Amino acid sequence: MSEELDRIRREMHAVLQPPGVRPDDSLQITRRTFIHRSLLFGAASVGQTFAWWPLLNTIDVAHAAEAPFKFAWISDTHLYERSLNTRFVDKVVRAVQEVQAMDPPADFLIFGGDLAQLGKIEELELGVELLKDLKIKKYYIPGEHDWYLDMGKKWGELFGQPNWTFDHKGVRFIGLDTVSRGPDYWTAKKMTPEERMGHMATLDGTVAGAWAGVGREQLDWMQKTLADWDKSKPIVIFSHNPLYEYYPPWNFWVRDWREVNDVLKPYTKVTNIHGHVHQVLYNEIGSMRSIGMLATSWPWPYAPEGVPKLTKPMIRADPGDHYDGVGWETVNVNADDKVDVEYIMWGRKEVFVQSPEDHDKSIGEVIRPRIADNQYPWENP
Amino acid sequence: MINTPTFLCILRRSTVAGAVVAAAVVLGPASANKDPVTPKQLKLYQEAFMEEVRKGDLLFHGDAAMAEQLGVKLSTTGWACAMCHPMASDTHPQAFPKFQASMAKFATLRDMINWCIEKPNQGEKIDPESEAMKALEAYITWSNTGSVLVPGKY
Ligand SMILES: [Fe+2]
Ligand SMILES: [Fe+2]
């Protein structure tokens, strides 16, 4: 596996990063960290203080906005039915309350996919119910967990078209659907919808394959959408999956990143904000910057290989605290050409690693793909 | 799949071989009589191991049928081991035993597995000697094949 990944990675580097190509200089990244006192969660005991201190961490990304504004991002809530798991519900409630409390308020919310865990009607409707308490305008893109039980039927009824565009104060925003074009792994094996969903819902599954992609017709749509947009004006693209190749075995990529790059190449101020990875992630791909967001549900570990060199990793989460390693984000678009992404990670004084030991990859590992999902139950009827 | 009768037969034969070895120790090396291992035996040993890896893989990924078969309840939250540890990454079997901060004690991988079952998963702790535990251990160590042993590392 590693050799194949290495080959793809070298190719990606050659295609996307020819000498001299990188995001516009005004898009320099800086970071600052501060405790957001307004979000302090009540009085806490000594033991709880560490666990409950929310933290905002900022990545400054420059854009030429007409007027300052901010928006919020929540994703990867992975809701089960309320009767099974209330922790994930509690965390959505908390994120919604905190977004609602933003002052000045966010102009809108982007929901970045994986609202549900198993794509069930009850799960999706629970998500709608919880997010209803948030009164600002909301935009939704789908995640794979929302889609593969009924192939997007319920999601479409609730949220409409999965890809969309709008302009806001001098920035063109685009939402992409990177999940609905998976290869048909279910028909030949006569899977039930639940089995199909089960394979899709397993990050390290080997059956659903390279399901993440943008697709030719959506690429054409994006190209048309951008045709009238000035090449040096800011564009923010939302997608569930990262638009480059980070770790394909977990679909931390889109398989057609080459074509995505072809469409975006002429534009100099492109920022992609994505979910799915449940972790702090930063990369520059050709002239595009890419920022990975936290889940509210649980953090994924960094992949065993391919973590972008530009990423300052987030701190290793405490598995005993389900509010650790997760949270939501605000994005501030300032008049002085900055877009700040603030990671609001519950339960942390520091979002980023402070020493090598804070990194979940401080213990080197060589890992193998799983085996049992290819054998069971189809070979043991 | 393993042919059970043949496998038991092999085990019985090794017991016999063990007795022979014990006798050899008394009599000295000149009388040692060990059967050289055959490719067929190796294959059976490997299959026995991979069968446990397969079971462990299913348990680790929240397979309800396998949990029932082995009589364990590893989670009540919908959470499965693999949701924090895809491909058993970040399980670090190569670092155990070690002082485990989350338990505030010197711990084995089995202690850690039970901690995860009890705390994040809110399931029922399993017998450290049970087949389920050995299967989980088999899957986790197999997945990390090639990782360098770093016992004690944080
Ligand atoms: Fe997710
Ligand atoms: Fe996802």
Coordinates of C-alpha atoms and ligand atoms in Angstrom, one line a residue:
Chain A
M1 CA 0.0 0.0 0.0
S2 CA 2.7 2.4 1.0
E3 CA 4.5 2.2 -2.4
E4 CA 1.3 2.9 -4.3
L5 CA 0.6 5.9 -2.0
D6 CA 4.1 7.2 -2.4
R7 CA 3.7 7.0 -6.2
I8 CA 0.4 8.9 -6.1
R9 CA 1.9 11.5 -3.7
R10 CA 4.9 12.1 -5.9
E11 CA 2.5 12.5 -8.9
M12 CA 0.4 14.9 -6.9
H13 CA 3.4 17.0 -5.9
A14 CA 4.6 17.1 -9.6
V15 CA 1.1 18.0 -10.9
L16 CA 0.0 20.5 -8.2
Q17 CA 3.3 22.0 -7.0
P18 CA 5.5 22.9 -10.0
P19 CA 8.2 25.4 -9.0
G20 CA 6.9 28.7 -7.8
V21 CA 3.2 27.8 -7.5
R22 CA 1.6 28.4 -4.1
P23 CA -1.3 30.4 -2.7
D24 CA -1.3 34.1 -3.2
D25 CA 1.2 35.8 -0.9
S26 CA -1.5 37.8 0.8
L27 CA -2.8 34.4 2.0
Q28 CA 0.1 33.8 4.5
I29 CA -0.8 31.7 7.4
T30 CA -0.3 32.9 10.9
R31 CA -1.6 31.4 14.1
R32 CA -2.6 32.8 17.4
T33 CA -4.2 31.2 20.4
F34 CA -6.4 32.7 23.1
I35 CA -8.9 31.6 25.7
H36 CA -12.4 32.7 24.8
R37 CA -13.6 33.7 28.2
S38 CA -17.2 34.2 27.2
L39 CA -17.4 30.5 26.5
L40 CA -16.1 29.4 29.9
F41 CA -18.5 26.7 31.0
G42 CA -19.6 27.6 34.5
A43 CA -17.7 27.0 37.7
A44 CA -15.6 23.9 37.6
S45 CA -13.7 21.8 40.0
V46 CA -9.9 21.6 39.7
G47 CA -10.2 18.3 37.8
Q48 CA -12.9 19.7 35.5
T49 CA -11.2 23.0 34.8
F50 CA -8.8 21.5 32.2
A51 CA -11.5 19.4 30.7
W52 CA -14.0 22.2 30.2
W53 CA -11.9 25.1 29.1
P54 CA -12.9 25.8 25.6
L55 CA -10.1 27.1 23.4
L56 CA -10.1 29.1 20.3
N57 CA -7.2 28.7 17.9
T58 CA -6.8 30.9 15.0
I59 CA -5.5 30.4 11.5
D60 CA -5.3 33.7 9.7
V61 CA -6.0 33.4 6.0
A62 CA -6.2 36.6 3.9
H63 CA -9.0 37.5 1.6
A64 CA -10.2 40.7 0.0
A65 CA -13.6 41.0 1.5
E66 CA -15.8 44.1 1.0
A67 CA -16.8 44.2 4.6
P68 CA -15.9 42.2 7.7
F69 CA -18.1 39.3 8.6
K70 CA -17.9 35.9 10.1
F71 CA -19.6 32.6 9.6
A72 CA -19.6 29.4 11.6
W73 CA -18.9 25.8 10.7
I74 CA -20.2 22.6 12.3
S75 CA -19.8 19.2 10.9
D76 CA -19.4 15.5 11.6
T77 CA -22.0 15.3 14.3
H78 CA -22.6 11.6 13.5
L79 CA -25.9 11.5 15.3
Y80 CA -27.4 8.2 16.4
E81 CA -31.0 8.0 17.5
R82 CA -31.3 9.8 20.7
S83 CA -32.2 6.7 22.7
L84 CA -28.9 5.0 21.8
N85 CA -26.4 7.8 22.3
T86 CA -27.0 11.1 24.1
R87 CA -23.3 12.2 24.2
F88 CA -23.3 13.1 20.5
V89 CA -26.6 14.9 21.0
D90 CA -25.2 16.9 23.9
K91 CA -22.3 18.0 21.9
V92 CA -24.5 19.3 19.0
V93 CA -26.6 21.1 21.5
R94 CA -23.5 22.8 23.0
A95 CA -22.1 23.7 19.6
V96 CA -25.5 25.2 18.5
Q97 CA -25.7 27.2 21.7
E98 CA -22.2 28.6 21.3
V99 CA -22.8 29.5 17.6
Q100 CA -26.1 31.1 18.6
A101 CA -24.2 33.1 21.3
M102 CA -21.6 34.6 18.9
D103 CA -21.4 38.3 19.2
P104 CA -21.5 39.8 16.7
P105 CA -23.5 37.0 15.2
A106 CA -22.3 34.8 12.4
D107 CA -23.7 35.7 9.0
F108 CA -24.5 32.1 8.3
L109 CA -23.6 28.5 9.3
I110 CA -22.1 25.9 7.0
F111 CA -22.9 22.3 8.0
G112 CA -20.1 20.2 6.5
G113 CA -21.7 16.8 6.3
D114 CA -22.0 13.5 8.4
L115 CA -25.0 14.9 10.2
A116 CA -26.2 11.3 10.8
Q117 CA -24.2 8.1 11.7
L118 CA -26.2 5.5 9.7
G119 CA -28.2 7.7 7.3
K120 CA -31.5 6.9 9.1
I121 CA -34.5 9.2 8.8
E122 CA -34.6 9.5 12.6
E123 CA -31.0 10.5 12.7
L124 CA -31.3 13.1 10.0
E125 CA -34.5 14.5 11.5
L126 CA -32.9 14.7 14.9
G127 CA -30.1 16.8 13.3
V128 CA -32.6 19.2 11.8
E129 CA -34.4 19.4 15.2
L130 CA -31.2 20.2 17.0
L131 CA -30.0 22.8 14.5
K132 CA -33.4 24.5 14.4
D133 CA -32.4 26.3 17.6
L134 CA -29.8 28.1 15.5
K135 CA -31.6 31.0 14.0
I136 CA -29.0 32.1 11.3
K137 CA -29.1 31.0 7.7
K138 CA -27.8 27.5 7.3
Y139 CA -26.2 25.8 4.3
Y140 CA -25.7 22.0 4.1
I141 CA -23.4 19.7 2.2
P142 CA -23.7 15.9 2.6
G143 CA -21.3 13.4 4.1
E144 CA -21.1 9.7 3.3
H145 CA -22.9 8.8 6.5
D146 CA -25.9 10.8 5.4
W147 CA -26.2 9.3 2.0
Y148 CA -25.9 5.5 1.6
L149 CA -28.9 4.1 3.4
D150 CA -31.4 5.6 0.9
M151 CA -28.9 7.1 -1.6
G152 CA -29.6 10.7 -0.5
K153 CA -33.4 10.6 -0.7
K154 CA -34.1 11.8 2.8
W155 CA -31.1 14.2 2.8
G156 CA -32.4 15.7 -0.5
E157 CA -36.0 16.1 1.0
L158 CA -34.6 17.9 4.0
F159 CA -31.8 20.1 2.5
G160 CA -32.3 20.2 -1.3
Q161 CA -29.5 20.3 -3.9
P162 CA -26.3 19.1 -2.4
N163 CA -24.1 21.5 -4.4
W164 CA -24.7 25.2 -4.5
T165 CA -23.1 28.7 -4.8
F166 CA -23.7 32.2 -3.5
D167 CA -21.9 35.4 -3.2
H168 CA -21.5 37.2 0.1
K169 CA -19.7 40.5 0.6
G170 CA -17.2 40.0 -2.2
V171 CA -16.5 36.4 -1.6
R172 CA -17.9 33.6 -3.9
F173 CA -18.9 30.5 -1.8
I174 CA -19.3 27.1 -3.4
G175 CA -20.6 24.0 -1.7
L176 CA -19.7 20.6 -3.3
D177 CA -21.0 17.1 -3.0
T178 CA -18.0 14.8 -2.8
V179 CA -19.9 11.8 -1.4
S180 CA -22.7 10.7 -3.8
R181 CA -20.5 9.2 -6.6
G182 CA -19.2 6.1 -4.9
P183 CA -18.6 3.0 -7.1
D184 CA -21.5 0.4 -7.0
Y185 CA -20.1 -2.1 -4.5
W186 CA -23.6 -3.3 -3.4
T187 CA -25.6 -4.6 -6.4
A188 CA -23.4 -7.5 -7.3
K189 CA -23.2 -8.6 -3.7
K190 CA -26.9 -8.1 -3.2
M191 CA -26.5 -6.0 -0.1
T192 CA -29.4 -4.6 1.8
P193 CA -29.4 -0.8 2.2
E194 CA -28.2 -1.3 5.8
E195 CA -25.3 -3.4 4.7
R196 CA -24.4 -0.8 2.0
M197 CA -24.5 1.9 4.7
G198 CA -22.5 -0.3 7.1
H199 CA -19.6 -0.5 4.7
M200 CA -19.7 3.2 3.9
A201 CA -19.9 4.0 7.6
T202 CA -16.6 2.2 8.3
L203 CA -13.8 4.6 7.7
D204 CA -11.2 1.8 7.4
G205 CA -13.5 -0.5 5.4
T206 CA -12.1 -2.0 2.2
V207 CA -15.4 -2.6 0.4
A208 CA -16.8 0.8 -0.5
G209 CA -13.5 1.7 -2.2
A210 CA -12.5 5.1 -3.5
W211 CA -15.9 6.7 -3.1
A212 CA -14.9 10.3 -2.6
G213 CA -15.1 12.3 -5.8
V214 CA -16.4 15.5 -7.4
G215 CA -17.5 14.0 -10.7
R216 CA -17.3 15.4 -14.3
E217 CA -20.7 17.1 -14.4
Q218 CA -20.1 18.8 -11.0
L219 CA -16.7 19.9 -12.2
D220 CA -18.3 21.4 -15.3
W221 CA -20.8 23.1 -13.1
M222 CA -18.1 24.6 -10.9
Q223 CA -16.2 25.8 -13.9
K224 CA -19.3 27.5 -15.2
T225 CA -20.0 28.9 -11.8
L226 CA -16.6 30.5 -11.7
A227 CA -16.4 31.7 -15.3
D228 CA -17.7 35.2 -14.5
W229 CA -15.6 35.5 -11.3
D230 CA -12.5 37.7 -11.3
K231 CA -9.4 35.5 -11.1
S232 CA -8.0 37.4 -8.2
K233 CA -11.2 37.6 -6.1
P234 CA -11.6 35.3 -3.2
I235 CA -13.4 32.0 -3.5
V236 CA -14.2 29.7 -0.5
I237 CA -15.1 26.1 -1.4
F238 CA -16.8 23.8 1.1
S239 CA -16.5 20.0 0.7
H240 CA -16.9 17.1 3.0
N241 CA -13.6 15.5 1.8
P242 CA -10.3 17.3 1.3
L243 CA -9.8 18.2 -2.3
Y244 CA -6.3 16.6 -2.5
E245 CA -4.8 13.3 -1.7
Y246 CA -3.9 12.9 2.0
Y247 CA -4.8 9.2 2.8
P248 CA -7.0 7.4 0.2
P249 CA -7.6 4.3 2.3
W250 CA -9.7 6.4 4.6
N251 CA -11.0 8.5 1.7
F252 CA -9.1 11.5 3.1
W253 CA -9.1 12.8 -0.6
V254 CA -11.1 13.1 -3.7
R255 CA -10.1 10.7 -6.4
D256 CA -10.4 13.3 -9.1
W257 CA -8.1 15.9 -7.5
R258 CA -6.3 16.4 -10.8
E259 CA -9.5 17.6 -12.5
V260 CA -10.4 19.8 -9.5
N261 CA -7.0 21.4 -9.8
D262 CA -7.5 22.0 -13.5
V263 CA -10.7 23.9 -12.8
L264 CA -9.3 26.0 -9.9
K265 CA -5.8 26.6 -11.3
P266 CA -6.5 30.1 -12.8
Y267 CA -7.9 31.5 -9.5
T268 CA -5.3 32.8 -7.1
K269 CA -7.3 33.1 -3.8
V270 CA -9.0 29.8 -3.3
T271 CA -9.6 28.4 0.2
N272 CA -11.1 24.9 0.7
I273 CA -12.7 24.1 4.0
H274 CA -13.5 20.5 4.6
G275 CA -14.8 18.0 7.2
H276 CA -14.6 14.2 7.2
V277 CA -11.1 14.1 8.8
H278 CA -12.2 15.1 12.3
Q279 CA -8.9 16.8 12.9
V280 CA -6.9 20.0 12.5
L281 CA -5.4 20.0 9.1
Y282 CA -3.7 22.5 6.8
N283 CA -2.2 22.2 3.4
E284 CA -1.4 24.3 0.3
I285 CA -2.2 22.6 -3.0
G286 CA -1.0 24.6 -6.0
S287 CA -2.6 28.0 -5.5
M288 CA -5.3 26.7 -3.2
R289 CA -5.2 26.5 0.6
S290 CA -7.0 23.7 2.4
I291 CA -8.2 23.7 6.0
G292 CA -9.6 20.6 7.8
M293 CA -12.2 21.0 10.5
L294 CA -13.0 19.3 13.8
A295 CA -16.0 17.1 14.3
T296 CA -18.3 17.5 17.2
S297 CA -18.5 13.8 17.7
W298 CA -15.0 12.3 18.0
P299 CA -11.5 12.9 16.6
W300 CA -10.0 10.6 14.0
P301 CA -6.3 9.9 14.6
Y302 CA -3.9 11.3 12.0
A303 CA -3.3 8.9 9.2
P304 CA -0.2 6.7 9.6
E305 CA 1.3 8.4 6.6
G306 CA 0.8 11.5 4.4
V307 CA 0.0 14.1 7.0
P308 CA 0.7 17.4 5.1
K309 CA 4.0 18.9 6.2
L310 CA 2.3 22.3 6.6
T311 CA -0.1 20.9 9.2
K312 CA 0.7 21.8 12.8
P313 CA -1.0 18.8 14.4
M314 CA -3.7 19.0 17.0
I315 CA -3.0 17.7 20.4
R316 CA -3.5 14.0 21.2
A317 CA -7.0 13.8 22.7
D318 CA -7.8 12.2 26.1
P319 CA -10.1 9.3 25.3
G320 CA -11.6 9.5 28.8
D321 CA -13.2 12.9 28.0
H322 CA -15.7 12.9 25.1
Y323 CA -15.6 16.6 24.9
D324 CA -11.9 16.5 24.1
G325 CA -10.4 16.7 20.6
V326 CA -13.7 17.9 19.1
G327 CA -15.6 21.2 18.7
W328 CA -16.6 23.6 15.9
E329 CA -15.2 26.7 14.1
T330 CA -15.8 30.3 13.4
V331 CA -14.4 31.9 10.3
N332 CA -13.9 35.7 10.4
V333 CA -13.6 37.5 7.1
N334 CA -12.0 40.9 7.9
A335 CA -11.9 44.0 5.9
D336 CA -8.1 44.0 6.2
D337 CA -7.9 41.0 3.9
K338 CA -7.8 38.3 6.6
V339 CA -9.9 35.2 7.0
D340 CA -9.4 33.7 10.5
V341 CA -10.4 30.2 11.1
E342 CA -10.8 29.7 14.9
Y343 CA -10.8 26.1 16.1
I344 CA -13.0 25.9 19.2
M345 CA -11.8 22.7 20.8
W346 CA -13.7 21.9 23.9
G347 CA -11.7 20.8 26.9
R348 CA -8.3 22.1 25.8
K349 CA -5.9 24.9 26.8
E350 CA -3.9 24.1 23.7
V351 CA -5.3 22.9 20.4
F352 CA -1.9 22.3 18.8
V353 CA 0.9 20.0 19.9
Q354 CA 3.3 21.6 22.3
S355 CA 5.9 18.8 22.2
P356 CA 6.5 15.7 20.1
E357 CA 4.9 13.6 22.8
D358 CA 1.6 15.5 22.3
H359 CA 1.3 14.2 18.8
D360 CA -0.7 11.0 18.3
K361 CA 2.1 9.9 15.9
S362 CA 4.9 10.2 18.5
I363 CA 4.8 6.5 18.6
G364 CA 5.7 5.4 15.0
E365 CA 3.4 2.7 13.6
V366 CA 3.1 0.6 10.5
I367 CA -0.5 -0.5 10.0
R368 CA -2.4 -2.9 7.7
P369 CA -5.8 -2.6 6.1
R370 CA -8.5 -4.7 7.7
I371 CA -9.5 -8.1 6.3
A372 CA -12.7 -9.3 7.8
D373 CA -15.1 -7.0 5.9
N374 CA -14.0 -8.7 2.6
Q375 CA -14.8 -12.2 3.9
Y376 CA -17.9 -11.7 5.9
P377 CA -20.7 -12.5 5.4
W378 CA -20.5 -13.1 1.7
E379 CA -18.1 -16.0 1.9
N380 CA -19.8 -17.6 4.9
P381 CA -23.4 -17.7 4.0
Chain B
M1 CA -11.3 -22.6 7.3
I2 CA -9.5 -24.8 9.7
N3 CA -10.4 -28.5 9.6
T4 CA -11.0 -29.0 13.4
P5 CA -10.3 -32.7 13.7
T6 CA -6.9 -32.4 11.9
F7 CA -6.0 -29.4 14.1
L8 CA -6.8 -31.2 17.3
C9 CA -4.8 -34.2 16.1
I10 CA -1.8 -31.9 15.5
L11 CA -2.2 -30.5 19.0
R12 CA -2.2 -33.9 20.5
R13 CA 0.9 -34.8 18.6
S14 CA 2.6 -31.7 19.9
T15 CA 1.7 -32.8 23.5
V16 CA 3.4 -36.1 22.7
A17 CA 6.4 -34.2 21.3
G18 CA 6.5 -32.1 24.5
A19 CA 6.7 -35.3 26.6
V20 CA 9.5 -36.5 24.4
V21 CA 11.4 -33.2 24.9
A22 CA 10.9 -33.4 28.7
A23 CA 12.3 -36.9 28.5
A24 CA 15.2 -35.7 26.4
V25 CA 16.2 -33.1 29.0
V26 CA 16.7 -35.9 31.5
L27 CA 18.6 -38.1 29.1
G28 CA 20.6 -35.3 27.5
P29 CA 20.7 -33.7 24.0
A30 CA 22.0 -36.8 22.2
S31 CA 18.7 -38.5 22.7
A32 CA 16.5 -35.5 21.8
N33 CA 13.9 -36.4 19.4
K34 CA 12.0 -33.5 17.9
D35 CA 9.8 -33.7 14.9
P36 CA 10.9 -31.1 12.3
V37 CA 8.0 -28.7 11.6
T38 CA 6.2 -29.4 8.4
P39 CA 4.8 -26.9 6.0
K40 CA 1.4 -28.3 6.7
Q41 CA 1.7 -27.6 10.4
L42 CA 2.9 -24.1 9.7
K43 CA -0.1 -23.5 7.6
L44 CA -2.4 -24.7 10.3
Y45 CA -0.7 -22.6 12.9
Q46 CA -1.0 -19.6 10.7
E47 CA -4.7 -20.3 9.9
A48 CA -5.4 -20.7 13.6
F49 CA -3.9 -17.2 14.2
M50 CA -5.6 -15.6 11.2
E51 CA -9.0 -17.0 12.3
E52 CA -8.5 -15.1 15.6
V53 CA -7.4 -12.0 13.7
R54 CA -10.6 -12.2 11.7
K55 CA -12.8 -12.6 14.8
G56 CA -10.9 -9.7 16.5
D57 CA -11.3 -7.5 13.4
L58 CA -15.1 -8.1 13.5
L59 CA -15.3 -7.4 17.3
F60 CA -13.1 -4.3 16.8
H61 CA -15.5 -3.0 14.2
G62 CA -18.6 -3.6 16.3
D63 CA -19.9 -6.7 14.5
A64 CA -23.0 -7.7 16.6
A65 CA -23.0 -11.3 15.4
M66 CA -19.4 -12.0 16.5
A67 CA -19.9 -10.2 19.8
E68 CA -22.9 -12.5 20.4
Q69 CA -21.0 -15.6 19.4
L70 CA -18.2 -14.8 21.8
G71 CA -20.6 -13.7 24.5
V72 CA -19.4 -10.1 25.0
K73 CA -20.9 -6.7 25.0
L74 CA -18.2 -4.3 24.0
S75 CA -20.3 -1.2 23.7
T76 CA -23.7 0.3 24.5
T77 CA -23.1 3.7 22.8
G78 CA -23.0 2.6 19.2
W79 CA -19.3 3.3 19.4
A80 CA -16.8 0.6 18.2
C81 CA -13.1 0.4 18.8
A82 CA -12.4 1.2 15.1
M83 CA -14.2 4.6 15.4
C84 CA -11.2 6.0 17.2
H85 CA -8.7 3.4 15.9
P86 CA -9.2 2.9 12.1
M87 CA -7.0 0.0 11.0
A88 CA -6.1 -0.4 14.7
S89 CA -4.0 2.7 14.4
D90 CA -3.1 4.6 17.6
T91 CA -3.6 1.4 19.6
H92 CA 0.2 1.2 20.0
P93 CA 0.5 -2.5 21.0
Q94 CA 4.2 -2.1 20.6
A95 CA 4.4 0.4 23.5
F96 CA 2.8 -1.9 26.1
P97 CA 3.3 -2.6 28.9
K98 CA 3.7 1.0 30.1
F99 CA 2.6 3.5 32.6
Q100 CA -0.8 4.4 31.3
A101 CA -1.8 8.0 32.3
S102 CA -5.5 7.5 31.8
M103 CA -5.5 4.6 34.3
A104 CA -2.7 6.0 36.5
K105 CA -1.1 2.5 36.6
F106 CA 1.4 0.3 34.9
A107 CA -0.8 -1.4 32.3
T108 CA -0.9 -4.1 29.7
L109 CA -2.6 -3.9 26.3
R110 CA -5.4 -6.1 27.8
D111 CA -5.9 -3.5 30.6
M112 CA -6.1 -0.8 28.0
I113 CA -8.6 -2.8 25.9
N114 CA -10.8 -3.2 28.9
W115 CA -10.5 0.5 29.9
C116 CA -11.7 1.5 26.4
I117 CA -14.6 -1.0 26.6
E118 CA -15.7 0.4 30.0
K119 CA -15.1 4.1 29.6
P120 CA -15.7 5.5 26.1
N121 CA -17.7 2.5 24.9
Q122 CA -19.6 2.0 28.1
G123 CA -19.6 -1.7 27.5
E124 CA -18.9 -4.6 29.8
K125 CA -15.3 -5.4 30.7
I126 CA -14.2 -8.8 29.4
D127 CA -12.2 -11.6 31.0
P128 CA -8.6 -11.0 30.2
E129 CA -8.2 -14.8 29.4
S130 CA -11.3 -14.9 27.2
E131 CA -11.3 -15.8 23.5
A132 CA -12.7 -12.3 22.8
M133 CA -9.7 -10.7 24.5
K134 CA -7.2 -12.9 22.7
A135 CA -8.9 -12.2 19.4
L136 CA -8.9 -8.4 19.9
E137 CA -5.2 -8.7 20.9
A138 CA -4.5 -10.8 17.8
Y139 CA -6.2 -8.3 15.5
I140 CA -4.5 -5.3 17.1
T141 CA -1.0 -6.8 17.0
W142 CA -1.5 -8.2 13.5
S143 CA -2.6 -4.8 12.2
N144 CA 0.5 -3.2 13.7
T145 CA 2.9 -5.8 12.2
G146 CA 6.2 -4.1 11.4
S147 CA 5.9 -1.5 14.0
V148 CA 9.0 -1.2 16.2
L149 CA 8.7 -2.3 19.8
V150 CA 8.9 0.7 22.1
P151 CA 7.7 -0.7 25.5
G152 CA 7.0 2.0 28.0
K153 CA 6.8 4.9 25.5
Y154 CA 4.2 7.5 26.2
Ligands
FE1 FE -17.3 12.3 9.8
FE2 FE -17.2 11.6 6.4

